[in-house]
Amino acid sequence: MSEDLPEILGVALLETLYMTFGASLIGLLMGLPLAVILVTTRKGHILESEAIHKSLAFVINMTRSFPAIILIVLLLPLARWLVGTSLGMHAALVPLSIGAAPFIARVLETSLNDVPFGKVEAALALGANPWQVIRKVLIPEALPSLIRGITVSVIAVLGLTAIAGTIGAGGLGSLAIRYGYQRFREDVMISTTVLLVLIVQLTQWLGDRLAITFSSERT
């Protein structure tokens, strides 16, 4: 192992964690409301609106249809306008967050759709308004499933950071390409792969534990 490896790995790891969890958080803040709107505006639900549901679904599906690398490149001008540069981990947050939001929305939509509608009807019968149904029935009832969906989404964003690294975003993906592949350094390739696997395993374990914990609290 080269003497410089721990240092460059440490920097790349921090960049990857920053991009992964930063983009996941921003994507969640955008994706959860989108998921709620998709669910509650579908036919027969509390805020039924075919126009809103179909329009939003179309926009989300269209955004998701772009390959990740193309979406990232297309959004670089927006990143440059927002943060003043199209390179580095701060700029990468913009396309990563926007790319993650529709994916997160669809994943969380599935979780919210699994809530038995009978519980929604019971809340309405007790006089709850739509906001109260969302806040006190839909989200709490779907919480374990939502956590699992968020876990899957975080891992997906981690994969996007590796792709973003190929165009100057930094992180483990960039390190693997610039130092590992282009300079034929097997130690870098192996080390970055091991770190990425560890991040995925730790994230999945933590998500599973949280989901089990909240599931137990509701039983």
PDB file of C-alpha atoms in Angstrom:
ATOM      1  CA  MET A   1       0.000   0.000   0.000  1.00  0.00           C
ATOM      2  CA  SER A   2       1.366   3.423  -0.972  1.00  0.00           C
ATOM      3  CA  GLU A   3       2.040   5.946   1.774  1.00  0.00           C
ATOM      4  CA  ASP A   4      -0.305   8.490   0.214  1.00  0.00           C
ATOM      5  CA  LEU A   5      -3.258   6.096   0.001  1.00  0.00           C
ATOM      6  CA  PRO A   6      -4.800   6.673   3.473  1.00  0.00           C
ATOM      7  CA  GLU A   7      -4.799  10.435   2.961  1.00  0.00           C
ATOM      8  CA  ILE A   8      -6.390  10.443  -0.487  1.00  0.00           C
ATOM      9  CA  LEU A   9      -8.862   7.766   0.552  1.00  0.00           C
ATOM     10  CA  GLY A  10      -9.886   9.802   3.591  1.00  0.00           C
ATOM     11  CA  VAL A  11     -10.568  12.914   1.531  1.00  0.00           C
ATOM     12  CA  ALA A  12     -12.467  10.960  -1.131  1.00  0.00           C
ATOM     13  CA  LEU A  13     -14.511   9.138   1.521  1.00  0.00           C
ATOM     14  CA  LEU A  14     -15.605  12.404   3.146  1.00  0.00           C
ATOM     15  CA  GLU A  15     -16.548  13.823  -0.241  1.00  0.00           C
ATOM     16  CA  THR A  16     -18.609  10.743  -1.059  1.00  0.00           C
ATOM     17  CA  LEU A  17     -20.400  10.794   2.299  1.00  0.00           C
ATOM     18  CA  TYR A  18     -21.132  14.506   1.905  1.00  0.00           C
ATOM     19  CA  MET A  19     -22.572  14.058  -1.584  1.00  0.00           C
ATOM     20  CA  THR A  20     -24.483  10.868  -0.741  1.00  0.00           C
ATOM     21  CA  PHE A  21     -26.218  11.982   2.421  1.00  0.00           C
ATOM     22  CA  GLY A  22     -26.528  15.631   1.391  1.00  0.00           C
ATOM     23  CA  ALA A  23     -28.193  14.743  -1.915  1.00  0.00           C
ATOM     24  CA  SER A  24     -30.324  12.074  -0.208  1.00  0.00           C
ATOM     25  CA  LEU A  25     -31.589  14.585   2.355  1.00  0.00           C
ATOM     26  CA  ILE A  26     -32.411  17.221  -0.247  1.00  0.00           C
ATOM     27  CA  GLY A  27     -33.924  14.573  -2.514  1.00  0.00           C
ATOM     28  CA  LEU A  28     -36.054  13.332   0.391  1.00  0.00           C
ATOM     29  CA  LEU A  29     -37.282  16.850   1.178  1.00  0.00           C
ATOM     30  CA  MET A  30     -38.436  17.113  -2.440  1.00  0.00           C
ATOM     31  CA  GLY A  31     -39.443  13.497  -2.977  1.00  0.00           C
ATOM     32  CA  LEU A  32     -41.658  12.915   0.063  1.00  0.00           C
ATOM     33  CA  PRO A  33     -44.081  15.753  -0.733  1.00  0.00           C
ATOM     34  CA  LEU A  34     -44.203  14.546  -4.344  1.00  0.00           C
ATOM     35  CA  ALA A  35     -45.020  11.023  -3.142  1.00  0.00           C
ATOM     36  CA  VAL A  36     -47.760  12.328  -0.858  1.00  0.00           C
ATOM     37  CA  ILE A  37     -49.285  14.325  -3.709  1.00  0.00           C
ATOM     38  CA  LEU A  38     -49.132  11.336  -6.062  1.00  0.00           C
ATOM     39  CA  VAL A  39     -50.934   9.133  -3.538  1.00  0.00           C
ATOM     40  CA  THR A  40     -53.544  11.566  -2.254  1.00  0.00           C
ATOM     41  CA  THR A  41     -54.567  12.884  -5.698  1.00  0.00           C
ATOM     42  CA  ARG A  42     -55.139   9.486  -7.277  1.00  0.00           C
ATOM     43  CA  LYS A  43     -58.663   8.328  -7.968  1.00  0.00           C
ATOM     44  CA  GLY A  44     -60.747   7.795  -4.857  1.00  0.00           C
ATOM     45  CA  HIS A  45     -58.245   9.280  -2.404  1.00  0.00           C
ATOM     46  CA  ILE A  46     -58.606  12.266  -0.094  1.00  0.00           C
ATOM     47  CA  LEU A  47     -57.458  14.939  -2.561  1.00  0.00           C
ATOM     48  CA  GLU A  48     -58.542  13.288  -5.801  1.00  0.00           C
ATOM     49  CA  SER A  49     -57.434  15.256  -8.852  1.00  0.00           C
ATOM     50  CA  GLU A  50     -56.811  13.446 -12.099  1.00  0.00           C
ATOM     51  CA  ALA A  51     -55.156  16.464 -13.706  1.00  0.00           C
ATOM     52  CA  ILE A  52     -52.633  16.968 -10.907  1.00  0.00           C
ATOM     53  CA  HIS A  53     -51.939  13.255 -10.554  1.00  0.00           C
ATOM     54  CA  LYS A  54     -51.338  12.637 -14.250  1.00  0.00           C
ATOM     55  CA  SER A  55     -49.304  15.814 -14.754  1.00  0.00           C
ATOM     56  CA  LEU A  56     -47.040  15.118 -11.798  1.00  0.00           C
ATOM     57  CA  ALA A  57     -46.639  11.460 -12.742  1.00  0.00           C
ATOM     58  CA  PHE A  58     -45.652  12.487 -16.275  1.00  0.00           C
ATOM     59  CA  VAL A  59     -42.985  14.932 -15.046  1.00  0.00           C
ATOM     60  CA  ILE A  60     -41.557  12.384 -12.605  1.00  0.00           C
ATOM     61  CA  ASN A  61     -41.484   9.612 -15.205  1.00  0.00           C
ATOM     62  CA  MET A  62     -39.876  11.907 -17.763  1.00  0.00           C
ATOM     63  CA  THR A  63     -37.154  12.933 -15.312  1.00  0.00           C
ATOM     64  CA  ARG A  64     -36.490   9.330 -14.352  1.00  0.00           C
ATOM     65  CA  SER A  65     -36.162   8.331 -17.999  1.00  0.00           C
ATOM     66  CA  PHE A  66     -32.907  10.272 -18.417  1.00  0.00           C
ATOM     67  CA  PRO A  67     -29.746   8.200 -17.953  1.00  0.00           C
ATOM     68  CA  ALA A  68     -27.925   9.398 -14.833  1.00  0.00           C
ATOM     69  CA  ILE A  69     -24.833  10.680 -16.620  1.00  0.00           C
ATOM     70  CA  ILE A  70     -26.920  12.667 -19.131  1.00  0.00           C
ATOM     71  CA  LEU A  71     -29.068  14.204 -16.393  1.00  0.00           C
ATOM     72  CA  ILE A  72     -25.979  15.201 -14.438  1.00  0.00           C
ATOM     73  CA  VAL A  73     -24.412  16.853 -17.503  1.00  0.00           C
ATOM     74  CA  LEU A  74     -27.655  18.665 -18.376  1.00  0.00           C
ATOM     75  CA  LEU A  75     -27.913  20.112 -14.875  1.00  0.00           C
ATOM     76  CA  LEU A  76     -24.309  21.314 -14.649  1.00  0.00           C
ATOM     77  CA  PRO A  77     -25.233  24.821 -15.908  1.00  0.00           C
ATOM     78  CA  LEU A  78     -27.797  25.058 -13.113  1.00  0.00           C
ATOM     79  CA  ALA A  79     -25.141  23.967 -10.619  1.00  0.00           C
ATOM     80  CA  ARG A  80     -22.768  26.600 -11.975  1.00  0.00           C
ATOM     81  CA  TRP A  81     -25.465  29.251 -11.567  1.00  0.00           C
ATOM     82  CA  LEU A  82     -26.326  28.193  -8.010  1.00  0.00           C
ATOM     83  CA  VAL A  83     -22.884  27.538  -6.518  1.00  0.00           C
ATOM     84  CA  GLY A  84     -20.582  29.313  -8.964  1.00  0.00           C
ATOM     85  CA  THR A  85     -18.881  26.211 -10.338  1.00  0.00           C
ATOM     86  CA  SER A  86     -19.708  22.997 -12.154  1.00  0.00           C
ATOM     87  CA  LEU A  87     -16.887  21.034 -10.519  1.00  0.00           C
ATOM     88  CA  GLY A  88     -16.511  19.520  -7.078  1.00  0.00           C
ATOM     89  CA  MET A  89     -18.790  18.046  -4.470  1.00  0.00           C
ATOM     90  CA  HIS A  90     -20.832  21.216  -3.837  1.00  0.00           C
ATOM     91  CA  ALA A  91     -21.769  21.505  -7.511  1.00  0.00           C
ATOM     92  CA  ALA A  92     -22.577  17.786  -7.617  1.00  0.00           C
ATOM     93  CA  LEU A  93     -25.286  18.211  -4.965  1.00  0.00           C
ATOM     94  CA  VAL A  94     -27.503  20.017  -7.467  1.00  0.00           C
ATOM     95  CA  PRO A  95     -27.841  17.305 -10.150  1.00  0.00           C
ATOM     96  CA  LEU A  96     -27.635  14.509  -7.598  1.00  0.00           C
ATOM     97  CA  SER A  97     -30.501  15.950  -5.540  1.00  0.00           C
ATOM     98  CA  ILE A  98     -32.690  16.660  -8.553  1.00  0.00           C
ATOM     99  CA  GLY A  99     -31.929  13.231  -9.970  1.00  0.00           C
ATOM    100  CA  ALA A 100     -32.703  11.529  -6.665  1.00  0.00           C
ATOM    101  CA  ALA A 101     -36.001  13.309  -5.979  1.00  0.00           C
ATOM    102  CA  PRO A 102     -38.198  11.546  -8.585  1.00  0.00           C
ATOM    103  CA  PHE A 103     -36.683   8.165  -7.736  1.00  0.00           C
ATOM    104  CA  ILE A 104     -37.349   8.744  -4.041  1.00  0.00           C
ATOM    105  CA  ALA A 105     -40.864   9.949  -4.832  1.00  0.00           C
ATOM    106  CA  ARG A 106     -41.742   6.722  -6.649  1.00  0.00           C
ATOM    107  CA  VAL A 107     -40.218   4.521  -3.954  1.00  0.00           C
ATOM    108  CA  LEU A 108     -42.069   6.328  -1.171  1.00  0.00           C
ATOM    109  CA  GLU A 109     -45.279   6.396  -3.197  1.00  0.00           C
ATOM    110  CA  THR A 110     -45.287   2.604  -3.129  1.00  0.00           C
ATOM    111  CA  SER A 111     -44.909   2.609   0.657  1.00  0.00           C
ATOM    112  CA  LEU A 112     -47.737   5.107   1.149  1.00  0.00           C
ATOM    113  CA  ASN A 113     -50.019   3.183  -1.225  1.00  0.00           C
ATOM    114  CA  ASP A 114     -49.637   0.114   0.987  1.00  0.00           C
ATOM    115  CA  VAL A 115     -51.440   1.823   3.873  1.00  0.00           C
ATOM    116  CA  PRO A 116     -54.930   0.248   4.082  1.00  0.00           C
ATOM    117  CA  PHE A 117     -57.462   2.806   2.870  1.00  0.00           C
ATOM    118  CA  GLY A 118     -59.798   1.696   5.623  1.00  0.00           C
ATOM    119  CA  LYS A 119     -57.584   3.502   8.131  1.00  0.00           C
ATOM    120  CA  VAL A 120     -57.838   6.664   6.053  1.00  0.00           C
ATOM    121  CA  GLU A 121     -61.624   6.335   5.920  1.00  0.00           C
ATOM    122  CA  ALA A 122     -61.741   5.806   9.685  1.00  0.00           C
ATOM    123  CA  ALA A 123     -59.774   9.011  10.262  1.00  0.00           C
ATOM    124  CA  LEU A 124     -62.067  10.922   7.901  1.00  0.00           C
ATOM    125  CA  ALA A 125     -65.095   9.556   9.731  1.00  0.00           C
ATOM    126  CA  LEU A 126     -63.674  10.940  12.966  1.00  0.00           C
ATOM    127  CA  GLY A 127     -63.481  14.389  11.436  1.00  0.00           C
ATOM    128  CA  ALA A 128     -59.832  14.531  10.365  1.00  0.00           C
ATOM    129  CA  ASN A 129     -58.959  16.894   7.522  1.00  0.00           C
ATOM    130  CA  PRO A 130     -56.626  15.862   4.671  1.00  0.00           C
ATOM    131  CA  TRP A 131     -53.524  17.321   6.343  1.00  0.00           C
ATOM    132  CA  GLN A 132     -54.286  15.436   9.558  1.00  0.00           C
ATOM    133  CA  VAL A 133     -54.812  12.215   7.593  1.00  0.00           C
ATOM    134  CA  ILE A 134     -51.420  12.645   5.910  1.00  0.00           C
ATOM    135  CA  ARG A 135     -49.591  13.564   9.100  1.00  0.00           C
ATOM    136  CA  LYS A 136     -51.279  11.192  11.558  1.00  0.00           C
ATOM    137  CA  VAL A 137     -52.294   8.217   9.420  1.00  0.00           C
ATOM    138  CA  LEU A 138     -50.487   7.873   6.094  1.00  0.00           C
ATOM    139  CA  ILE A 139     -46.934   8.684   7.136  1.00  0.00           C
ATOM    140  CA  PRO A 140     -46.970   7.004  10.591  1.00  0.00           C
ATOM    141  CA  GLU A 141     -48.578   3.825   9.243  1.00  0.00           C
ATOM    142  CA  ALA A 142     -46.106   3.627   6.361  1.00  0.00           C
ATOM    143  CA  LEU A 143     -43.056   4.646   8.407  1.00  0.00           C
ATOM    144  CA  PRO A 144     -41.212   1.273   8.522  1.00  0.00           C
ATOM    145  CA  SER A 145     -41.717   0.842   4.786  1.00  0.00           C
ATOM    146  CA  LEU A 146     -40.730   4.473   4.181  1.00  0.00           C
ATOM    147  CA  ILE A 147     -37.481   3.919   6.070  1.00  0.00           C
ATOM    148  CA  ARG A 148     -36.681   0.885   3.935  1.00  0.00           C
ATOM    149  CA  GLY A 149     -37.438   2.913   0.824  1.00  0.00           C
ATOM    150  CA  ILE A 150     -35.199   5.743   1.986  1.00  0.00           C
ATOM    151  CA  THR A 151     -32.434   3.218   2.638  1.00  0.00           C
ATOM    152  CA  VAL A 152     -32.691   1.904  -0.921  1.00  0.00           C
ATOM    153  CA  SER A 153     -32.661   5.484  -2.181  1.00  0.00           C
ATOM    154  CA  VAL A 154     -29.523   6.422  -0.235  1.00  0.00           C
ATOM    155  CA  ILE A 155     -27.708   3.430  -1.706  1.00  0.00           C
ATOM    156  CA  ALA A 156     -28.892   4.436  -5.190  1.00  0.00           C
ATOM    157  CA  VAL A 157     -27.561   7.968  -4.637  1.00  0.00           C
ATOM    158  CA  LEU A 158     -24.240   6.481  -3.583  1.00  0.00           C
ATOM    159  CA  GLY A 159     -24.063   4.868  -7.004  1.00  0.00           C
ATOM    160  CA  LEU A 160     -24.840   8.221  -8.621  1.00  0.00           C
ATOM    161  CA  THR A 161     -21.936   9.861  -6.782  1.00  0.00           C
ATOM    162  CA  ALA A 162     -19.590   7.345  -8.387  1.00  0.00           C
ATOM    163  CA  ILE A 163     -20.962   8.325 -11.798  1.00  0.00           C
ATOM    164  CA  ALA A 164     -20.686  12.025 -10.962  1.00  0.00           C
ATOM    165  CA  GLY A 165     -17.076  11.441  -9.967  1.00  0.00           C
ATOM    166  CA  THR A 166     -16.220  10.681 -13.589  1.00  0.00           C
ATOM    167  CA  ILE A 167     -16.986  14.293 -14.552  1.00  0.00           C
ATOM    168  CA  GLY A 168     -15.158  16.056 -11.758  1.00  0.00           C
ATOM    169  CA  ALA A 169     -17.423  15.767  -8.732  1.00  0.00           C
ATOM    170  CA  GLY A 170     -14.773  14.195  -6.532  1.00  0.00           C
ATOM    171  CA  GLY A 171     -15.325  11.332  -4.126  1.00  0.00           C
ATOM    172  CA  LEU A 172     -14.462   7.657  -4.329  1.00  0.00           C
ATOM    173  CA  GLY A 173     -15.719   7.335  -7.896  1.00  0.00           C
ATOM    174  CA  SER A 174     -13.412  10.071  -9.098  1.00  0.00           C
ATOM    175  CA  LEU A 175     -10.522   8.595  -7.127  1.00  0.00           C
ATOM    176  CA  ALA A 176     -11.076   5.156  -8.633  1.00  0.00           C
ATOM    177  CA  ILE A 177     -11.027   6.595 -12.162  1.00  0.00           C
ATOM    178  CA  ARG A 178      -8.207   9.154 -11.837  1.00  0.00           C
ATOM    179  CA  TYR A 179      -5.834   7.270  -9.553  1.00  0.00           C
ATOM    180  CA  GLY A 180      -6.924   3.675  -9.905  1.00  0.00           C
ATOM    181  CA  TYR A 181      -7.889   3.129 -13.533  1.00  0.00           C
ATOM    182  CA  GLN A 182      -5.905   5.830 -15.342  1.00  0.00           C
ATOM    183  CA  ARG A 183      -2.720   5.328 -13.288  1.00  0.00           C
ATOM    184  CA  PHE A 184      -3.065   1.541 -13.044  1.00  0.00           C
ATOM    185  CA  ARG A 185      -3.052   1.535  -9.254  1.00  0.00           C
ATOM    186  CA  GLU A 186      -4.693  -1.651  -8.075  1.00  0.00           C
ATOM    187  CA  ASP A 187      -4.425  -0.605  -4.425  1.00  0.00           C
ATOM    188  CA  VAL A 188      -6.670   2.393  -5.116  1.00  0.00           C
ATOM    189  CA  MET A 189      -9.203   0.328  -7.071  1.00  0.00           C
ATOM    190  CA  ILE A 190      -9.423  -2.314  -4.365  1.00  0.00           C
ATOM    191  CA  SER A 191      -9.579   0.205  -1.518  1.00  0.00           C
ATOM    192  CA  THR A 192     -12.326   2.314  -3.097  1.00  0.00           C
ATOM    193  CA  THR A 193     -14.368  -0.795  -3.855  1.00  0.00           C
ATOM    194  CA  VAL A 194     -14.043  -2.038  -0.283  1.00  0.00           C
ATOM    195  CA  LEU A 195     -15.087   1.342   1.116  1.00  0.00           C
ATOM    196  CA  LEU A 196     -18.130   1.540  -1.153  1.00  0.00           C
ATOM    197  CA  VAL A 197     -19.188  -1.965  -0.145  1.00  0.00           C
ATOM    198  CA  LEU A 198     -18.803  -1.060   3.530  1.00  0.00           C
ATOM    199  CA  ILE A 199     -20.894   2.092   3.116  1.00  0.00           C
ATOM    200  CA  VAL A 200     -23.656   0.109   1.417  1.00  0.00           C
ATOM    201  CA  GLN A 201     -23.611  -2.613   4.075  1.00  0.00           C
ATOM    202  CA  LEU A 202     -23.640  -0.120   6.954  1.00  0.00           C
ATOM    203  CA  THR A 203     -26.418   1.946   5.386  1.00  0.00           C
ATOM    204  CA  GLN A 204     -28.551  -1.147   4.764  1.00  0.00           C
ATOM    205  CA  TRP A 205     -27.972  -2.436   8.295  1.00  0.00           C
ATOM    206  CA  LEU A 206     -28.891   0.904   9.842  1.00  0.00           C
ATOM    207  CA  GLY A 207     -32.002   1.213   7.677  1.00  0.00           C
ATOM    208  CA  ASP A 208     -33.134  -2.299   8.553  1.00  0.00           C
ATOM    209  CA  ARG A 209     -32.616  -1.680  12.265  1.00  0.00           C
ATOM    210  CA  LEU A 210     -34.594   1.570  12.182  1.00  0.00           C
ATOM    211  CA  ALA A 211     -37.416  -0.055  10.216  1.00  0.00           C
ATOM    212  CA  ILE A 212     -37.620  -2.936  12.710  1.00  0.00           C
ATOM    213  CA  THR A 213     -37.587  -0.524  15.633  1.00  0.00           C
ATOM    214  CA  PHE A 214     -40.459   1.617  14.318  1.00  0.00           C
ATOM    215  CA  SER A 215     -42.368  -1.475  13.234  1.00  0.00           C
ATOM    216  CA  SER A 216     -42.123  -2.881  16.760  1.00  0.00           C
ATOM    217  CA  GLU A 217     -43.351   0.391  18.247  1.00  0.00           C
ATOM    218  CA  ARG A 218     -46.519   0.225  16.165  1.00  0.00           C
ATOM    219  CA  THR A 219     -47.390  -3.347  17.211  1.00  0.00           C
TER     220      THR A 219
END
